[in-house]
PDB file of C-alpha atoms in Angstrom:
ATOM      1  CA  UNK A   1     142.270  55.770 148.685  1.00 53.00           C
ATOM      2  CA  UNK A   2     143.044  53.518 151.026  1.00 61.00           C
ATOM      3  CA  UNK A   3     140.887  55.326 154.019  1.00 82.00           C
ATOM      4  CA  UNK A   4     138.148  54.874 151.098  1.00 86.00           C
ATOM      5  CA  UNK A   5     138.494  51.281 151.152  1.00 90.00           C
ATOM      6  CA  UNK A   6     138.389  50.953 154.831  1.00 90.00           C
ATOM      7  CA  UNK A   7     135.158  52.981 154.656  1.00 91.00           C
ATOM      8  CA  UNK A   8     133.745  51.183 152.256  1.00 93.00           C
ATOM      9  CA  UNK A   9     134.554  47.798 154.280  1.00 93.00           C
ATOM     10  CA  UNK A  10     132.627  49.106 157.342  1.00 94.00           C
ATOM     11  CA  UNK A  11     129.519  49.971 155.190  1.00 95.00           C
ATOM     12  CA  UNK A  12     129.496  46.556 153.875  1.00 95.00           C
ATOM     13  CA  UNK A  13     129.629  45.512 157.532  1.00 95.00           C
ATOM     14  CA  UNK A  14     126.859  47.996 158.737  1.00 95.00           C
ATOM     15  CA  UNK A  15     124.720  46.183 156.020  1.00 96.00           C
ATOM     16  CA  UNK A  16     125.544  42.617 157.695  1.00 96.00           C
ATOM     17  CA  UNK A  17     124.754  43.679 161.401  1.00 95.00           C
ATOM     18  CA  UNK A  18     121.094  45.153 159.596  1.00 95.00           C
ATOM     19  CA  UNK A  19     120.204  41.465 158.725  1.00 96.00           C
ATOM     20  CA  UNK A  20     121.957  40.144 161.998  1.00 96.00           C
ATOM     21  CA  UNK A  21     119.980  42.326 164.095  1.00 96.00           C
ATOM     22  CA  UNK A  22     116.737  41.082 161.896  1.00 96.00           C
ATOM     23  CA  UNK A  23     117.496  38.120 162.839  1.00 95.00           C
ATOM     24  CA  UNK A  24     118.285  38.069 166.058  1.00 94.00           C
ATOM     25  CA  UNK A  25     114.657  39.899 167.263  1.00 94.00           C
ATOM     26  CA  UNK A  26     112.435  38.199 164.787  1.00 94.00           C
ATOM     27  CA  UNK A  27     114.024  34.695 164.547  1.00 92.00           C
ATOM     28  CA  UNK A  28     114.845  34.487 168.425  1.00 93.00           C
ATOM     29  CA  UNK A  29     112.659  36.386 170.747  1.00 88.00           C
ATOM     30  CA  UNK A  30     113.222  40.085 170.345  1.00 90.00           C
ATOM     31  CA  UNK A  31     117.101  39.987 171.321  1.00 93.00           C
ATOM     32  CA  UNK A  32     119.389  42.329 169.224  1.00 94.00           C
ATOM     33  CA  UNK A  33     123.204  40.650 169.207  1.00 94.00           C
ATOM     34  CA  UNK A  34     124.510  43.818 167.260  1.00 93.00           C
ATOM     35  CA  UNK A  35     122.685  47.277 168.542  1.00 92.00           C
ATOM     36  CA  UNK A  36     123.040  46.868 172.542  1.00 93.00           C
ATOM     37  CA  UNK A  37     120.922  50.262 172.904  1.00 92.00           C
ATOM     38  CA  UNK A  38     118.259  48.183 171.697  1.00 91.00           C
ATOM     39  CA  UNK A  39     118.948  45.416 174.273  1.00 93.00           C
ATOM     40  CA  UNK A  40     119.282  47.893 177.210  1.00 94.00           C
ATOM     41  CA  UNK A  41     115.790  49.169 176.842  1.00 94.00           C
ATOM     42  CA  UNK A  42     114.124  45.438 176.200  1.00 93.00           C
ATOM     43  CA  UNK A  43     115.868  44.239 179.260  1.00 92.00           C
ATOM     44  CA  UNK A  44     114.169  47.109 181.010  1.00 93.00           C
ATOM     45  CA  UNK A  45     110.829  46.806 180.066  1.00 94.00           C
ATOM     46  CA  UNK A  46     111.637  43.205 180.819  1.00 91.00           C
ATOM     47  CA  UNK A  47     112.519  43.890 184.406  1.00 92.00           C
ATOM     48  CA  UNK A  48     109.665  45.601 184.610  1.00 93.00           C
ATOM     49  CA  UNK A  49     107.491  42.880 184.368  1.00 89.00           C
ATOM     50  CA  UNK A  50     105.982  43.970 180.608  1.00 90.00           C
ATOM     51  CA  UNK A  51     104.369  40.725 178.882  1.00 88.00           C
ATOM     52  CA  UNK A  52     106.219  38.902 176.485  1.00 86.00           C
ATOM     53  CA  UNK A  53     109.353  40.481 177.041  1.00 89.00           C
ATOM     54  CA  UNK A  54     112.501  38.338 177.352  1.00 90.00           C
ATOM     55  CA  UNK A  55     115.283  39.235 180.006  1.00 92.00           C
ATOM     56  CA  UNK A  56     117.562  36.525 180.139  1.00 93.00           C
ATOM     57  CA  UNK A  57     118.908  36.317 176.213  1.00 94.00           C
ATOM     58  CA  UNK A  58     118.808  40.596 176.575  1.00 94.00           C
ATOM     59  CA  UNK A  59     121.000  40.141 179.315  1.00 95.00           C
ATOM     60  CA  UNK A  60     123.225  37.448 178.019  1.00 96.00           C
ATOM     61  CA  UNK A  61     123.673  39.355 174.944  1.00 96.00           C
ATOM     62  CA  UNK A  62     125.033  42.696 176.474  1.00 96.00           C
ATOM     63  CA  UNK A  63     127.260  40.382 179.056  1.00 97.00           C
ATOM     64  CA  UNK A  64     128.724  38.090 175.515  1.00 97.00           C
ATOM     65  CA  UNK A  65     128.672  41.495 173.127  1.00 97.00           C
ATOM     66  CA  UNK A  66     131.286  43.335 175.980  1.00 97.00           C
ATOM     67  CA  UNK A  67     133.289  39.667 176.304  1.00 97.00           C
ATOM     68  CA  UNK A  68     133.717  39.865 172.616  1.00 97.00           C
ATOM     69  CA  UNK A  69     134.786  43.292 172.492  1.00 97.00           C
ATOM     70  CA  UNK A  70     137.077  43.162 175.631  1.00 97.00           C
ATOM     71  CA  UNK A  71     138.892  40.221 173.127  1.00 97.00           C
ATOM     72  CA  UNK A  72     139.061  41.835 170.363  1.00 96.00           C
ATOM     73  CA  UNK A  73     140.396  44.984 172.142  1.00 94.00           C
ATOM     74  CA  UNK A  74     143.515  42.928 173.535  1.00 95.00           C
ATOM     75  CA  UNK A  75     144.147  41.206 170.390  1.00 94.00           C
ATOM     76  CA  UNK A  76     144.270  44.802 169.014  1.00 93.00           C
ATOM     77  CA  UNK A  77     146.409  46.451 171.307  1.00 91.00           C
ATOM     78  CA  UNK A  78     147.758  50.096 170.200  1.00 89.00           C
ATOM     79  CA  UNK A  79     147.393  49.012 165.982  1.00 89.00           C
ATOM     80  CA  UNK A  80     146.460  53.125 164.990  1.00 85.00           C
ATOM     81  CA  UNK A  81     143.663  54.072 162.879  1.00 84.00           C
ATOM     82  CA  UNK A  82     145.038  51.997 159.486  1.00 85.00           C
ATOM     83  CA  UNK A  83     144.078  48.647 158.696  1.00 89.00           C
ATOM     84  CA  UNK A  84     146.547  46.477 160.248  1.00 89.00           C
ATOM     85  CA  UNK A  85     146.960  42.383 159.725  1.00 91.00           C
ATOM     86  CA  UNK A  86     145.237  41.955 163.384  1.00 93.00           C
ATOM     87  CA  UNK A  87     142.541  43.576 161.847  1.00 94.00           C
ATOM     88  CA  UNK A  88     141.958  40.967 159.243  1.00 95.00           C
ATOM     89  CA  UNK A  89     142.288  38.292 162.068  1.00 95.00           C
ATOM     90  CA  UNK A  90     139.238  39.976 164.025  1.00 96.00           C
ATOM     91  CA  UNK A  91     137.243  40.011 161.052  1.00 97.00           C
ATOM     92  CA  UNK A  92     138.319  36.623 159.768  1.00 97.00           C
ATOM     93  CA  UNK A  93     137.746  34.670 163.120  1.00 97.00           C
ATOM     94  CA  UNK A  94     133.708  36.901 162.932  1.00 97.00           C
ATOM     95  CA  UNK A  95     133.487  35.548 159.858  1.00 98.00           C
ATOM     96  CA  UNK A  96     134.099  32.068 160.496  1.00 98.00           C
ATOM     97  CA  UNK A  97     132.220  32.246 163.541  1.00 97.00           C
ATOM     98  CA  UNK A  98     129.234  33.161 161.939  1.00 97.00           C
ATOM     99  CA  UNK A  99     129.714  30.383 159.466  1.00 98.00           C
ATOM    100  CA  UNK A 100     129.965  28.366 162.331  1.00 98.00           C
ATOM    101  CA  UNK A 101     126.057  29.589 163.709  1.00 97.00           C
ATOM    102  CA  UNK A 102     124.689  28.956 160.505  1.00 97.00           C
ATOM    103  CA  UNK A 103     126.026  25.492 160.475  1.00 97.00           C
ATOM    104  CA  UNK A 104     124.596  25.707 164.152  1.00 97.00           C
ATOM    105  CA  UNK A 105     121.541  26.782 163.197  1.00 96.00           C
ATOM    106  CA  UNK A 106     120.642  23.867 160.140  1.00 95.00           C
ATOM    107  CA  UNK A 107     121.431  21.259 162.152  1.00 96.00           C
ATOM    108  CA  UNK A 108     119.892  21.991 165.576  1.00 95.00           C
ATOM    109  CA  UNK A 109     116.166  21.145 166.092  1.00 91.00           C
ATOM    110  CA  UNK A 110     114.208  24.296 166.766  1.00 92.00           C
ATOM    111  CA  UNK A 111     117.041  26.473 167.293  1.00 93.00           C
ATOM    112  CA  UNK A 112     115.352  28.863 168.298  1.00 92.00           C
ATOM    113  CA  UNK A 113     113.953  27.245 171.312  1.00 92.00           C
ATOM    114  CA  UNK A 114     115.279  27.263 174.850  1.00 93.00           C
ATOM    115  CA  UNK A 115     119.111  26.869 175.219  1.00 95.00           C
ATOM    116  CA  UNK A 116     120.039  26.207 171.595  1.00 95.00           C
ATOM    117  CA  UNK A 117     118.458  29.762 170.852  1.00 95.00           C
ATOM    118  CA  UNK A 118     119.855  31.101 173.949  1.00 96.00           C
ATOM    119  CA  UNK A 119     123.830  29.888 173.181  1.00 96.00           C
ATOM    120  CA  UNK A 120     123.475  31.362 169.665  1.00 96.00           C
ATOM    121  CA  UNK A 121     122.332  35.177 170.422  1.00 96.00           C
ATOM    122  CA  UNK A 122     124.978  34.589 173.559  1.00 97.00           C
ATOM    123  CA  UNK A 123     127.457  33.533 170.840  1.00 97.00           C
ATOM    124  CA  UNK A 124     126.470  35.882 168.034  1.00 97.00           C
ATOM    125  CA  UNK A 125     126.961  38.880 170.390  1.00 97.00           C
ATOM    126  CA  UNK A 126     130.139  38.146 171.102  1.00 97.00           C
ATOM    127  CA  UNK A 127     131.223  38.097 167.436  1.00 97.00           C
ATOM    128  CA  UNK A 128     129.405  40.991 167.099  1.00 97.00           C
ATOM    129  CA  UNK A 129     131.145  42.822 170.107  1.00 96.00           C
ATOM    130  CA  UNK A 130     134.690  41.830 168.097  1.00 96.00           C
ATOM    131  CA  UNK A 131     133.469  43.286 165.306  1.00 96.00           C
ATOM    132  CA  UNK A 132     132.326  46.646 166.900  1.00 95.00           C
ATOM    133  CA  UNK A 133     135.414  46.724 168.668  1.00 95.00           C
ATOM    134  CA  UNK A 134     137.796  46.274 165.760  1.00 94.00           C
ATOM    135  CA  UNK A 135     135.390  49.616 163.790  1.00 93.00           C
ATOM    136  CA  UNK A 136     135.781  51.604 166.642  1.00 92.00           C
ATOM    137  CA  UNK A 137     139.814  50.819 165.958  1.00 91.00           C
ATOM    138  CA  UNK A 138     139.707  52.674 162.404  1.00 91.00           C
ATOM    139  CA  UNK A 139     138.263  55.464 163.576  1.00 88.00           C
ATOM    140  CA  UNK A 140     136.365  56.605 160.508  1.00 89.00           C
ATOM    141  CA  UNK A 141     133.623  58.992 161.558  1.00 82.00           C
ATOM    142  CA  UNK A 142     130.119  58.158 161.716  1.00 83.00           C
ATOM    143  CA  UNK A 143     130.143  54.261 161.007  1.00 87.00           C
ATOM    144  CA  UNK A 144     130.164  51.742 164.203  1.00 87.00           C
ATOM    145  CA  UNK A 145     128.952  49.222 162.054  1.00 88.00           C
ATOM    146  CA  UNK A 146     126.497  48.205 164.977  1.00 87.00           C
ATOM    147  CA  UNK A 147     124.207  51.827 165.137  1.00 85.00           C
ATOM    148  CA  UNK A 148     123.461  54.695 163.667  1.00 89.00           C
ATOM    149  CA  UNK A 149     121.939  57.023 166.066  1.00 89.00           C
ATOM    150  CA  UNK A 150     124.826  58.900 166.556  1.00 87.00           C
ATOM    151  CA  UNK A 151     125.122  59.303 162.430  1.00 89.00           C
ATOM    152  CA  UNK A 152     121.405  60.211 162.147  1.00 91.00           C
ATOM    153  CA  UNK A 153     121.951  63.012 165.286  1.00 91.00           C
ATOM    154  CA  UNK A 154     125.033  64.252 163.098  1.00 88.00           C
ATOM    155  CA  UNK A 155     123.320  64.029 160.045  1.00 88.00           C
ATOM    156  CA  UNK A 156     120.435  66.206 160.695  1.00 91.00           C
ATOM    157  CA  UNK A 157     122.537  68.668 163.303  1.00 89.00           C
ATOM    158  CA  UNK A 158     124.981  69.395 160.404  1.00 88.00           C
ATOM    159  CA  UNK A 159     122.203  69.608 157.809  1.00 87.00           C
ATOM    160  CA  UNK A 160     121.546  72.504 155.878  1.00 85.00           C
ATOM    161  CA  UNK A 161     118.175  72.873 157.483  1.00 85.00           C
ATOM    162  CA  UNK A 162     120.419  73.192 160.746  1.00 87.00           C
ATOM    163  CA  UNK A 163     122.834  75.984 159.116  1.00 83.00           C
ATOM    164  CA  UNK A 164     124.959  73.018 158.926  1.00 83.00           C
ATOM    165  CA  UNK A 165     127.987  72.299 156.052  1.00 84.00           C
ATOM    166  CA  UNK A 166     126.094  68.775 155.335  1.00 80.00           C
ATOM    167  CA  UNK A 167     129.585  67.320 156.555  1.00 83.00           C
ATOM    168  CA  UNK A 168     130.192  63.733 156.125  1.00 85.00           C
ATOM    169  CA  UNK A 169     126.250  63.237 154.670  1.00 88.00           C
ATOM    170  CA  UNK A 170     126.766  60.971 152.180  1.00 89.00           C
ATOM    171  CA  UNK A 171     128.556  58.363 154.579  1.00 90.00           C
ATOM    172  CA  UNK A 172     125.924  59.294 156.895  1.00 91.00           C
ATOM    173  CA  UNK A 173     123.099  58.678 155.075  1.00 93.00           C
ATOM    174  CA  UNK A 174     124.892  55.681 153.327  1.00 93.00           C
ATOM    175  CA  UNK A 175     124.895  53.476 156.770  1.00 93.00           C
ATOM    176  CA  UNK A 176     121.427  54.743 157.828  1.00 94.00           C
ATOM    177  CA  UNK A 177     120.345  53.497 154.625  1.00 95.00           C
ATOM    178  CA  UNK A 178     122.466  49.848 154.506  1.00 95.00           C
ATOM    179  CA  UNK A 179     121.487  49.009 158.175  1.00 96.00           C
ATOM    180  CA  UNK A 180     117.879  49.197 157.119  1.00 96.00           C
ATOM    181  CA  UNK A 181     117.931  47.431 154.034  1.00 97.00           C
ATOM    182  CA  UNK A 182     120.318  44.803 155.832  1.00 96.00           C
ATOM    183  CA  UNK A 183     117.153  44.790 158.242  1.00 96.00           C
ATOM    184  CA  UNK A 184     114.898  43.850 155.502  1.00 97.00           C
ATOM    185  CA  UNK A 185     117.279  41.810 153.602  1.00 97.00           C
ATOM    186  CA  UNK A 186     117.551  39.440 157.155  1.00 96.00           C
ATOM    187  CA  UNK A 187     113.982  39.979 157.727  1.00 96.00           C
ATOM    188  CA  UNK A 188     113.627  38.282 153.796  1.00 96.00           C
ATOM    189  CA  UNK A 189     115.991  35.410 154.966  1.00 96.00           C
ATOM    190  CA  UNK A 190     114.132  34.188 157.772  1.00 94.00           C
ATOM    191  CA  UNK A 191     111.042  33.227 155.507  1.00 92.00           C
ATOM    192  CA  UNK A 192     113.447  30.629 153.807  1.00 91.00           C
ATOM    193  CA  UNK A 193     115.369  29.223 156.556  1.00 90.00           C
ATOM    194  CA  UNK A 194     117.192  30.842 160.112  1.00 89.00           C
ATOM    195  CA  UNK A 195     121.024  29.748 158.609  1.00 94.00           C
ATOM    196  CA  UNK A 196     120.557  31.125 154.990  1.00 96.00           C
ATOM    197  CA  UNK A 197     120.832  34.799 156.425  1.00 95.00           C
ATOM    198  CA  UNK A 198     123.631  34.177 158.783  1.00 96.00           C
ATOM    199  CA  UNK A 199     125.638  32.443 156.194  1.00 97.00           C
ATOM    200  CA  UNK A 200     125.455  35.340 153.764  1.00 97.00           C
ATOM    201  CA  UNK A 201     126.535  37.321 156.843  1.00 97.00           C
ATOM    202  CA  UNK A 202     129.289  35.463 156.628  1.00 97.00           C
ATOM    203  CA  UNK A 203     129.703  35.833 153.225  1.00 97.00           C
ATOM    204  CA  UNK A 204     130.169  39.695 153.470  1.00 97.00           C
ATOM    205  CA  UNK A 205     132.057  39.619 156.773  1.00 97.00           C
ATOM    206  CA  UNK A 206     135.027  37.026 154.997  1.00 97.00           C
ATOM    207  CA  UNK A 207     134.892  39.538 151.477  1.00 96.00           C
ATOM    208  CA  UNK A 208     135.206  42.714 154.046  1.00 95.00           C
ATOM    209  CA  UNK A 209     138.132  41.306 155.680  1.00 96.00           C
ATOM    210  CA  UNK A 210     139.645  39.799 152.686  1.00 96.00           C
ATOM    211  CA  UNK A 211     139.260  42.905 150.768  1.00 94.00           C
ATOM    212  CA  UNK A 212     140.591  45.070 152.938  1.00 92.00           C
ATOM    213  CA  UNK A 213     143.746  43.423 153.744  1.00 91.00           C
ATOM    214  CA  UNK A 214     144.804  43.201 150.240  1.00 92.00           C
ATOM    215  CA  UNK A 215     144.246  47.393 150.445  1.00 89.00           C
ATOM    216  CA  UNK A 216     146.337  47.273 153.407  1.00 87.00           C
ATOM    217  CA  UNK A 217     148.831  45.306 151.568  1.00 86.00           C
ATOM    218  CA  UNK A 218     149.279  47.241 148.680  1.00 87.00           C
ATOM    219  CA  UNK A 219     149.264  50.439 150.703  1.00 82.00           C
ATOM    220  CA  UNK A 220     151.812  48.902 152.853  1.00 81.00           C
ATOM    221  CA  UNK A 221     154.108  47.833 149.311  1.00 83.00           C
ATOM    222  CA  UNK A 222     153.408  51.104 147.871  1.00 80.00           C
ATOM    223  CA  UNK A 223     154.705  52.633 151.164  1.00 73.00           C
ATOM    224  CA  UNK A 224     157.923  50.535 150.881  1.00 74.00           C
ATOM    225  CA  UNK A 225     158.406  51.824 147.833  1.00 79.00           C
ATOM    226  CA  UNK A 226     158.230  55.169 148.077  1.00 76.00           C
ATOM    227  CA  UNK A 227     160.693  54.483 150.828  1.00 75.00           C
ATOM    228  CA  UNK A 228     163.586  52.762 148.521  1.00 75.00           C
ATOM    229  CA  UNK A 229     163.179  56.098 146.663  1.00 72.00           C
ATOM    230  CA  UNK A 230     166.576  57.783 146.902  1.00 68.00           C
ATOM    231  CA  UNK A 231     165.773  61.291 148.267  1.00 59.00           C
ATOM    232  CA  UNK A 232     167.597  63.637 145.535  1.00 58.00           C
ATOM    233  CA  UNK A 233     168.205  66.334 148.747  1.00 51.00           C
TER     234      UNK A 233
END
């Protein structure tokens, strides 16, 4: 159940980096601050001179997204694959952050523009990085919460049309799916204002990480429990 939970946590996430990705290239010139694939192959049509495409936010965004991660990795430390109270601190400190940009992003003139669009894909990739790094923590198969490539490969390799089992296809279809309605969903946002989608991001990041450590918790009492059990050996 609780592995369930955790699962179901990360799809809620995978949802949040669709509209933060969304965002990111549509709101401020075509840089992804969650899927860094994406940003590797803009920077290098950037460096190759193609019009219109940006290099320095690109850039900025991989070197901030592998800060963030690097972070989050040390705060980690050796945790396992459970949920684990330093868990719930990564994802709490994402959350506020990205309260934080939205907040950033009402206030500032044209935030978009120049620096002030510049410090918040910079910033927002960090978070993101955290984020991806405290995922790739839990180890549940097929959801990164940042891309789905992989899951797509693995769900059409394992298909039956592939004399496949279909393992894991539900999940796997389940994040393709919620990254690309998140993508609409932020895509939606931006006709209203840049800040409305990030603070829903926020929204689902604080319930993910709030939700999650009370299933931690009551695994963790249920646990002790079982413990105080006298064996009858």
């Amino acid at each position: 159940m609780t592995r369930r939970l955790d699962l179901a946590m990360l799809l809620l996430l995978t949802f949040s980096t669709g509209m933060v990705d969304a965002i990111g290239y549509l709101g401020f010139d075509k840089v992804f601050t969650g899927n860094m694939t994406g940003n590797v192959v803009i920077l290098g049509m950037g460096l190759a001179g193609a019009d219109g495409v940006p290099v320095l936010r690109p850039a900025l965004a991989l070197v901030f997204f592998m800060v963030g991660a690097a972070l989050s990795g040390r705060i980690l430390g050796d945790i396992g694959e459970n949920w684990h109270h330093r868990t719930t601190v990564i994802f709490s400190g994402v959350a506020v952050g990205c309260a934080a940009l939205s907040v950033y992003v009402a206030v500032v003139p044209d935030p978009e523009i120049g620096l002030a669009g510049t410090i918040f894909t910079s910033a927002l990739s960090a978070l993101m990085g955290a984020q991806a790094a405290a995922a790739r923590k839990m180890k549940i198969a097929d959801v990164t919460t940042v891309v789905v490539t992989s899951t797509i490969v693995g769900l059409a390799a394992d298909s039956s049309l592939a004399g496949g089992d279909n393992i894991r296809w539900i999940r796997r279809a389940l994040a393709v799916v919620l990254i690309l309605i998140g993508a609409l969903a932020g895509a939606a946002t931006l006709m209203l204002n840049q800040w409305i989608g990030i603070a829903l991001v926020a929204v689902m990041i604080a319930a993910a990480a709030v939700i999650g450590h009370l299933g931690e918790k009551k695994r963790r009492t249920r646990a002790e429990a079982a413990a105080a059990v006298p064996s009858n050996a």
